[in-house]
XYZ file of C-alpha atoms in Angstrom:
491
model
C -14.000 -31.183 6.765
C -11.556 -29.757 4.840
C -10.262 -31.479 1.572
C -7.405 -32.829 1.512
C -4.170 -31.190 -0.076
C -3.929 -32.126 -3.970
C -2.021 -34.611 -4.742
C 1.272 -34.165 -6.689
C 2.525 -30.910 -9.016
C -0.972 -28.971 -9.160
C 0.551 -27.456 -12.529
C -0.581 -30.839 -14.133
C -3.699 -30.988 -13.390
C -6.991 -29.299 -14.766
C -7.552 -25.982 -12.737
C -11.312 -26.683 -12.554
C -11.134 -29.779 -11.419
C -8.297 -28.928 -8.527
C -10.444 -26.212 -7.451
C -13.142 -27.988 -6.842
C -10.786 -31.026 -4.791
C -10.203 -27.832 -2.663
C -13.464 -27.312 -2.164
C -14.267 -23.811 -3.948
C -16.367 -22.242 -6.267
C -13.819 -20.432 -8.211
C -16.629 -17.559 -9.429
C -17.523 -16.799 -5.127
C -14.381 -18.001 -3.305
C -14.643 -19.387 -0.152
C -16.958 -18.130 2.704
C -15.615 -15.943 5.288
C -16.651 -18.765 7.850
C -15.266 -21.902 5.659
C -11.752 -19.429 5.640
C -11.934 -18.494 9.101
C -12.060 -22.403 9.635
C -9.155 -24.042 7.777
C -7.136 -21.071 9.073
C -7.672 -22.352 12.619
C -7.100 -26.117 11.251
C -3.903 -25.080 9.515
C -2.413 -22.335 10.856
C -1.531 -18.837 9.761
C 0.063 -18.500 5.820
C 3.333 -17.944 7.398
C 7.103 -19.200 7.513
C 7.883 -20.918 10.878
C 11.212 -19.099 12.123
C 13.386 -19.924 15.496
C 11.485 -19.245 18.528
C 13.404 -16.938 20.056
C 15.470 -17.084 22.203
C 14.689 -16.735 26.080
C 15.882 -13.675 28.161
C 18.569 -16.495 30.236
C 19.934 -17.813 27.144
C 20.570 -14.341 25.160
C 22.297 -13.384 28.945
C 24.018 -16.169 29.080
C 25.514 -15.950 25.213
C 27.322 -12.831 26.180
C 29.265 -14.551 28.216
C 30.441 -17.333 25.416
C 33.265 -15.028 24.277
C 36.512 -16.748 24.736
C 38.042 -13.280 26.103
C 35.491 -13.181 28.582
C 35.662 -17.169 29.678
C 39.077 -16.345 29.856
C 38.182 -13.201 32.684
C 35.796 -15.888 34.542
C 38.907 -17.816 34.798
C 40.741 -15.001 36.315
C 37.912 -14.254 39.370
C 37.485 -18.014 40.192
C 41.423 -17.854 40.559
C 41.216 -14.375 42.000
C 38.292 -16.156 44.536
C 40.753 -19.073 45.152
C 43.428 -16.939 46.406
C 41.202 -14.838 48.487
C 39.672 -17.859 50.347
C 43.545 -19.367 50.627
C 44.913 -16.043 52.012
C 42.320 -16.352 54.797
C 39.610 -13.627 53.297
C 41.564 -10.920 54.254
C 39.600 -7.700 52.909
C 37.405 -7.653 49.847
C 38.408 -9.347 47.019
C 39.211 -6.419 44.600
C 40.366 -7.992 41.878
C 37.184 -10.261 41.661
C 34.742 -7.876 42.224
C 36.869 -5.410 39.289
C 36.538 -8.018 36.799
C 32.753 -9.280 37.568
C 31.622 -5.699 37.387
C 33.071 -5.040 34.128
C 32.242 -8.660 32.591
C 28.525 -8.053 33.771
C 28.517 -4.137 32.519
C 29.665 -5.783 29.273
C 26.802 -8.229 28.850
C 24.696 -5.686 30.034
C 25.210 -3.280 26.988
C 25.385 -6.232 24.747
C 22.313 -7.575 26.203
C 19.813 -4.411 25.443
C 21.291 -3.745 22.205
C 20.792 -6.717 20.858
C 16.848 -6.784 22.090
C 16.510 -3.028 21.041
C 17.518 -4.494 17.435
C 15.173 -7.578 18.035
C 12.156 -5.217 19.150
C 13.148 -2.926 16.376
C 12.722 -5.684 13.599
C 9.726 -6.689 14.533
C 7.934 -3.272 14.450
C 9.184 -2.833 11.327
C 8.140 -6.559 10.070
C 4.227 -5.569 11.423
C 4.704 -2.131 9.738
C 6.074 -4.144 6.403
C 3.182 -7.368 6.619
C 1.731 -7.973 3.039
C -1.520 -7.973 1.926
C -3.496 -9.948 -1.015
C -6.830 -9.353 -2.646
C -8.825 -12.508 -2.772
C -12.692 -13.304 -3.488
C -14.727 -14.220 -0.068
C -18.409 -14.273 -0.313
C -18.082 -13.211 -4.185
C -16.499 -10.540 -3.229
C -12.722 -9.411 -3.501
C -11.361 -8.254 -0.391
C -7.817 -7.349 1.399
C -6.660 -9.449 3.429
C -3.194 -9.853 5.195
C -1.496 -12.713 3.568
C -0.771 -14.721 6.701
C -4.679 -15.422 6.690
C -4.483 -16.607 2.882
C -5.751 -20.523 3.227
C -5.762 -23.286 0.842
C -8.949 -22.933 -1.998
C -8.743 -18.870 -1.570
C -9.198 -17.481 -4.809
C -6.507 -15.014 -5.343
C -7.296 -11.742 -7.937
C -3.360 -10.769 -8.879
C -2.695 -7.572 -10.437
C 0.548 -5.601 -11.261
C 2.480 -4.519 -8.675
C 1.365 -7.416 -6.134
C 2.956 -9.475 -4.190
C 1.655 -13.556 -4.549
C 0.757 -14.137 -1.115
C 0.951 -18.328 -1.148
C 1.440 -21.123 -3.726
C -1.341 -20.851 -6.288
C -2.366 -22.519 -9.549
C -3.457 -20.282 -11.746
C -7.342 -20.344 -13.767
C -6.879 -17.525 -15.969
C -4.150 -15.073 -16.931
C -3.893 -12.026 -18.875
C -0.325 -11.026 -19.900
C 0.888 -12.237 -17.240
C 4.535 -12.003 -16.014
C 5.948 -12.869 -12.724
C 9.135 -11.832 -11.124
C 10.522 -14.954 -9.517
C 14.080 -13.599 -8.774
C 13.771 -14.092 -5.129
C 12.887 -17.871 -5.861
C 14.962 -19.335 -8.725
C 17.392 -16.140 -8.999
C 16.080 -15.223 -12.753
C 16.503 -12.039 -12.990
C 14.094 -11.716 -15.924
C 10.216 -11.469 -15.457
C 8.755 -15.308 -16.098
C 5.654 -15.237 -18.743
C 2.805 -17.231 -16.923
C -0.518 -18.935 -18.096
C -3.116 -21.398 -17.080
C -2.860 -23.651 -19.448
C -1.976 -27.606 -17.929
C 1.216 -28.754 -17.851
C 1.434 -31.863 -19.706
C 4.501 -33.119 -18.471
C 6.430 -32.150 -14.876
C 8.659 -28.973 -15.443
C 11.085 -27.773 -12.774
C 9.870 -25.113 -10.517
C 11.453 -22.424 -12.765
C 9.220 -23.763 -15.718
C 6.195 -24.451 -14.073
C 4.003 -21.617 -16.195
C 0.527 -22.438 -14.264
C 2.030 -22.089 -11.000
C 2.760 -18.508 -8.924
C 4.508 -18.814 -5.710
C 4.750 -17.649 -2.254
C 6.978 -15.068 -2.041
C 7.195 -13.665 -5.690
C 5.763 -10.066 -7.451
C 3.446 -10.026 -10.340
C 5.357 -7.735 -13.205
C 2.600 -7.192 -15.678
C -0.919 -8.149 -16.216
C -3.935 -9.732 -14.196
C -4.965 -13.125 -13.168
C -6.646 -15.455 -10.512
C -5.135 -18.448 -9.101
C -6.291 -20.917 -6.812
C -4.167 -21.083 -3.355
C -2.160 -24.535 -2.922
C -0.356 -24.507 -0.419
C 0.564 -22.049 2.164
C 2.860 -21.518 5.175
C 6.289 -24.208 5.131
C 3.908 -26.287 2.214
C 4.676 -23.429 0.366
C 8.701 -23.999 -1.984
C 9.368 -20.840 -0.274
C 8.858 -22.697 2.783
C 10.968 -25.659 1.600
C 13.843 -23.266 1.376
C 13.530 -22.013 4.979
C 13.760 -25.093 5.790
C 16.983 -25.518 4.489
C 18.166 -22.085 5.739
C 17.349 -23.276 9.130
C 19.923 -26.161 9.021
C 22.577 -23.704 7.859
C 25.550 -22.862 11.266
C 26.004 -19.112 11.310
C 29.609 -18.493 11.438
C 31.373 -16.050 13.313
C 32.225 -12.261 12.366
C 36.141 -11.626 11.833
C 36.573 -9.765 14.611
C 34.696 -12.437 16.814
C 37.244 -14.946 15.237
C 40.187 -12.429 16.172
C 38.915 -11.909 19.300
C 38.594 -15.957 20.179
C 42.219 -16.175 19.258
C 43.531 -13.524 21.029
C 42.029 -15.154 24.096
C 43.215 -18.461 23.177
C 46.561 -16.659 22.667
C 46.516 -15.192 25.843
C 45.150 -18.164 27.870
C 48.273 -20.477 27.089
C 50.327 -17.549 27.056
C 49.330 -16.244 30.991
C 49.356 -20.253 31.911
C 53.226 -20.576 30.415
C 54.567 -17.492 31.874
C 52.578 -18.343 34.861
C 54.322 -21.877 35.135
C 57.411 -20.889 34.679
C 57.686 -17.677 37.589
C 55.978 -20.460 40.056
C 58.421 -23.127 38.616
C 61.700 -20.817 39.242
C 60.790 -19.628 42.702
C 60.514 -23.036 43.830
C 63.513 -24.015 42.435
C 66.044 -21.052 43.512
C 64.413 -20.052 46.688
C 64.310 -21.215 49.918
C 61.533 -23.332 50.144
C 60.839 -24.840 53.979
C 57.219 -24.954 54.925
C 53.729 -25.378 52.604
C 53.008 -21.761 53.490
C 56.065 -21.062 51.554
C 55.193 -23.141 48.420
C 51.636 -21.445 48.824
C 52.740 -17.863 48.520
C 54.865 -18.547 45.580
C 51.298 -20.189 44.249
C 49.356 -17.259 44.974
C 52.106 -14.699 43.112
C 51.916 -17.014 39.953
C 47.657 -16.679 40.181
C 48.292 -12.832 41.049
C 51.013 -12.905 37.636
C 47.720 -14.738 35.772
C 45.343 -12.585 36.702
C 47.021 -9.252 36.007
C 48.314 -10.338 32.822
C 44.391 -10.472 31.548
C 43.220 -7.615 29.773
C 39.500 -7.418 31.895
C 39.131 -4.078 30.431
C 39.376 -5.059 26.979
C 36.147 -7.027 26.493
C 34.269 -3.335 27.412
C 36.113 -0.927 25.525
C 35.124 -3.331 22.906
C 31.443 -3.031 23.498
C 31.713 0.600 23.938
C 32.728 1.261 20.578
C 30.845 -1.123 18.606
C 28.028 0.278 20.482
C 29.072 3.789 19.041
C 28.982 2.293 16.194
C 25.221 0.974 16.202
C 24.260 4.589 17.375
C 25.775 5.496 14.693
C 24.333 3.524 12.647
C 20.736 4.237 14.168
C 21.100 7.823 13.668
C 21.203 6.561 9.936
C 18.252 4.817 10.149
C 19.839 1.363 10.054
C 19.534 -1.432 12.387
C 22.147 -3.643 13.592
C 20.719 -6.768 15.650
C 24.214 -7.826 17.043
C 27.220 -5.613 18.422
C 30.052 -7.422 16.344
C 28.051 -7.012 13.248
C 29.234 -3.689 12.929
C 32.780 -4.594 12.445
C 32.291 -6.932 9.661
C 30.080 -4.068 8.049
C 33.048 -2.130 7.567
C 34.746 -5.046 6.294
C 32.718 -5.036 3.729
C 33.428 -3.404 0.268
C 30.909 -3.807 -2.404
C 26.539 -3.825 -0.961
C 24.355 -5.432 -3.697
C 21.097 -3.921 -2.768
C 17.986 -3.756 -4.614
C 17.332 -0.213 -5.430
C 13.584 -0.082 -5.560
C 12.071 0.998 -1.445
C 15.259 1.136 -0.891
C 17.045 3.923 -2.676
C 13.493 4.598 -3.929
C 9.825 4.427 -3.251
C 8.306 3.004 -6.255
C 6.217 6.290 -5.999
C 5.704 7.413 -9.929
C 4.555 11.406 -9.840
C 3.158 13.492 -13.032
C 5.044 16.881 -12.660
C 4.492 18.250 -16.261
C 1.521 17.665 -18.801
C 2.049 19.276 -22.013
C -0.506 18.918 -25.014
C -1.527 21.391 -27.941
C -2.387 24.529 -26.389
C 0.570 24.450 -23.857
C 2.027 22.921 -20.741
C 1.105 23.094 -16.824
C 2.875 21.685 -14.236
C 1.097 19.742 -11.364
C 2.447 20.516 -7.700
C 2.843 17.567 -4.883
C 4.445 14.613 -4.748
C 3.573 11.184 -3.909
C 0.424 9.276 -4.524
C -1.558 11.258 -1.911
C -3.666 13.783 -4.583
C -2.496 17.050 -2.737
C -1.701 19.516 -5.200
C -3.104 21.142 -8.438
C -2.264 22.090 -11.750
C -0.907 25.357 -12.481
C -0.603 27.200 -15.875
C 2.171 30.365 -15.464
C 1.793 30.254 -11.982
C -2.100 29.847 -11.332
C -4.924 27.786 -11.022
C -5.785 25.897 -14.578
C -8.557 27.587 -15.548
C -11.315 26.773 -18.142
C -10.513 26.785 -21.593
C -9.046 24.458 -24.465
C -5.774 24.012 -22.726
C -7.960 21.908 -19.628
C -9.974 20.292 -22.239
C -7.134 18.983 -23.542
C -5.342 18.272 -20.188
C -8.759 16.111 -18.900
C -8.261 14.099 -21.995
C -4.873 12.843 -21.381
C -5.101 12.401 -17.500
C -8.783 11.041 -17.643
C -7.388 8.800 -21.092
C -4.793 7.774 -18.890
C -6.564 6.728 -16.047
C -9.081 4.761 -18.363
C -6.432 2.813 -19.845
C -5.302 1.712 -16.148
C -5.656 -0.829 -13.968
C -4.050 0.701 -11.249
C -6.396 1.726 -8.065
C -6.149 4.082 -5.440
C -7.771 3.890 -2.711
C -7.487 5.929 0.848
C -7.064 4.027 4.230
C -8.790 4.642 7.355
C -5.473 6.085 8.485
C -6.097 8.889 6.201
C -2.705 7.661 3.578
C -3.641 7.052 0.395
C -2.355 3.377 -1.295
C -2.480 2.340 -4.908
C -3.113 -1.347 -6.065
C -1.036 -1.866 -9.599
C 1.487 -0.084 -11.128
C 2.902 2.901 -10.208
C 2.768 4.719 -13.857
C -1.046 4.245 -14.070
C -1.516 5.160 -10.526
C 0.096 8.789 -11.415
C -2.212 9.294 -13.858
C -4.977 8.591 -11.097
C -3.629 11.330 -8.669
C -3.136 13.742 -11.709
C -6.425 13.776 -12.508
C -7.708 14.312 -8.778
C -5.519 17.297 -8.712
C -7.484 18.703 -11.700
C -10.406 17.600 -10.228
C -12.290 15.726 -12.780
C -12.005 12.227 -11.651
C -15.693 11.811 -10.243
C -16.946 12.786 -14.072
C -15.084 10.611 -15.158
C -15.940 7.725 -13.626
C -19.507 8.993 -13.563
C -18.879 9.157 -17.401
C -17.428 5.457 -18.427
C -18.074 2.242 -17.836
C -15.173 -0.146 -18.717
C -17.526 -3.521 -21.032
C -13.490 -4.353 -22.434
C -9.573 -4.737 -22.249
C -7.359 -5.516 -24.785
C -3.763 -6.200 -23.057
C -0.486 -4.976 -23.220
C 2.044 -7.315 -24.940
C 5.125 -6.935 -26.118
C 4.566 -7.798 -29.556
C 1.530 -5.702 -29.533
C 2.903 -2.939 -27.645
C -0.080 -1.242 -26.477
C -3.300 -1.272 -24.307
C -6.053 -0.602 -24.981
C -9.224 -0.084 -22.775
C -13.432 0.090 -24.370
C -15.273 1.713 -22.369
C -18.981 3.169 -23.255
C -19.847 6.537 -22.783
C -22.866 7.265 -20.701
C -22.763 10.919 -22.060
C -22.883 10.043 -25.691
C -25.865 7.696 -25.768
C -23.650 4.532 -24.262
C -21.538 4.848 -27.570
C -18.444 2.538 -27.155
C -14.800 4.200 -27.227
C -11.421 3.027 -26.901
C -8.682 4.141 -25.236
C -5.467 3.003 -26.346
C -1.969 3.622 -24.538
C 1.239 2.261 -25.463
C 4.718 3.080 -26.802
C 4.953 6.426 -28.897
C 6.089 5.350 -32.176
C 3.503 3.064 -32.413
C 0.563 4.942 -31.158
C 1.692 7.323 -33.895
C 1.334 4.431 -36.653
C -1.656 4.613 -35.561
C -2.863 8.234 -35.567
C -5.050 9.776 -38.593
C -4.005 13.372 -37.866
């Protein structure tokens, strides 16, 4: 069977020992059969949203509009008078309005499950991904398969995947804007909590739903799915009302404006034809009825509630065209509304994609063509190839230094697109040194026995690594901040 969840904060107690309640050997991980397992007995690592809503009830919501209840009015009273007049003909009116009403949940109706289909492909395109250790060895797995005891490896540039106490850390920091709104990366380590800390405190814990900054670490998975706090706060999301859009609100009283409005004016033609005319049979009293309904029903604007959709529908192609999706029609409006957008600039106004176009050293500078992290390029000295001579030997130093001093990865996908695991600096050095083409000697070369961290006091990394060419003689490679490195330097 599966343990049973820890009990209380995990930050306060020994990592070891709350491992092995899980169940886990935190040097193998779990097997891919013990995972496989408490997946099916807990459910995917995943937060539970509305189920959506069924194809009746997103119909039936486009005809909630107080505009439009107001037009349903008009064709039962349109019906009315058409049964009381003895069916005479088609009922014009009636069928008018119901053919606009239902063109107008029509459009409404496929634009808001184009934007529904359209969020989802981009939420499969978009699923996250986490390296843990199965079997004793670390593999990628989506995140929604992450279960609790999963030894998580955590690198820079990762997103956590699910709750997770931490075993070991190296210069670690953790972004945990999206979860307590500090802006400022959140220094983490293993060591147990002696007392309980707020969630914002809580050094040995990473959460669901947060980005490592800097540094490595494992971490023992806690709690996943709705255990997870991130899941405690979509639980509270779920219990918020979503209120309406301005121009839903000035459309509701418009209606209500021109419901008591048509009903007055309606009351008072019927009430002063009865009283000045010559009233002598119930026929009588019924065709002054039926001119106050015809009054009502004229007086509603059935075209109004379409030329509405029509242009906030202009408005999502618009937006479309732009690459943006809108899931509901009167969404647009308040868009416009709007004056300031706080957005986060990184994948959004950026990539996160760090390229090397210029190396210079010594003997000269080349530039390095391409852009991305897919190594398609090379690097070119006045226009050519970069040839042999002491201007490469000096350009394999720096890219190859760099990419020894890294922890980045990169790593191509079946698909043929290349990825990188880490940060996005160290990663360019990677695909800088594939463009010159020396990256297999290099690795062929080194083999990394050490790491001494960045930190900020320190301000440097450094990376020993012995040389298989040089009779396994041990060398260090040490990156960091310029005026220091230069401290540093003998000549």
């Amino acid at each position: 069977m599966t343990p049973p969840p820890p009990l209380g904060d995990p930050s306060l107690q020994d990592a070891e020992a709350l491992a092995h309640a899980l169940g886990v050997d935190t040097t193998l991980g779990l097997t891919a059969q013990e995972a496989a397992r408490r997946l099916t007995q807990d459910g995917p690592n995943e937060l539970q949203a509305a189920p959506p809503r069924p194809t009746w009830r997103r119909v039936l919501a486009q005809f909630q509009d107080p505009l439009v209840l107001l037009l349903l009015v008009a064709v039962a009273i349109a019906l009315v008078a058409w049964l009381i007049e003895g069916r005479n003909g088609w009922p014009v009116d009636a069928l008018v309005i119901s053919l606009v009403l239902m063109l107008n949940a029509l459009l409404g109706y496929v634009q808001e499950a184009r934007a529904e289909n359209a969020v989802a492909a981009l939420a499969r395109m978009t699923a996250v991904t986490s390296t843990v250790l199965r079997d004793g060895k670390e593999q990628r797995v989506p995140s929604a398969q992450l279960v609790r005891g999963d030894v998580l490896v955590l690198n820079e540039g990762d997103a956590v995947g699910a709750d997770a106490r931490l075993l070991r850390a190296t210069s670690l920091r953790v972004q945990e804007a999206s979860l307590t709104g500090e802006s400022e990366a959140v220094t983490k380590d293993a060591a147990t909590l002696s007392t309980p800390a707020p969630l914002a405190e809580r050094a040995a814990m990473v959460f669901k739903g947060t980005a490592v900054a800097q540094g490595t670490a494992r971490a023992v998975v806690t709690a996943t799915g709705m255990g997870t706090e991130m899941g405690a706060i979509a639980e509270l999301l779920e219990a918020t009302v979503e209120t309406p859009t301005p121009l839903q609100q000035e459309v509701a009283r418009i209606g209500r404006m021109l419901g008591v409005a048509v009903m007055l004016i309606a009351t008072i033609v019927v009430t002063t034809v009865l009283l000045l005319s010559d009233i002598r049979t119930a026929s009588d009293v019924i065709t002054v009825l039926l001119l106050g309904v015809s009054l009502a029903v004229a007086a509603v604007p059935e075209g109004l509630p379409a030329i509405l959709s029509v242009v906030l529908a202009l408005g999502v192609q618009r937006m479309a065209a732009r690459h943006a999706i809108v899931k509901k029609l009167s969404s647009v409006e308040t868009l416009g509304a709007a004056s300031v957008i706080c957005s986060d600039k990184t994948g959004t106004l950026t990539r996160s994609e760090m390229t090397i176009g210029r190396v210079m050293t010594a003997s000269g500078a080349s530039d390095v063509t391409g852009v991305g992290y897919a190594p398609q390029g090379r690097v070119e000295h006045q226009g050519s190839e970069l040839g042999e001579g002491a201007l490469r030997s000096e350009h394999i130093v720096v890219l190859s230094g760099g990419s020894l001093a890294s922890n980045a990865d990169l790593r191509q996908q079946p698909n043929g697109e290349w990825e990188i695991h880490g940060d996005p600096t160290e990663a360019a050095f990677l695909v800088a040194e594939r463009k010159l083409g020396v990256h297999e000697r290099r690795e062929r070369r080194f083999e990394r026995v050490g790491e001494i961290p960045f930190t900020s006091d320190r301000k440097m990394m450094s990376s020993i690594e012995r040389d298989h060419e040089q009779g396994d003689a041990m060398v260090v490679i040490t990156k960091g901040a310029p005026d220091v490195l230069m401290q540093h330097c003998t000549r």
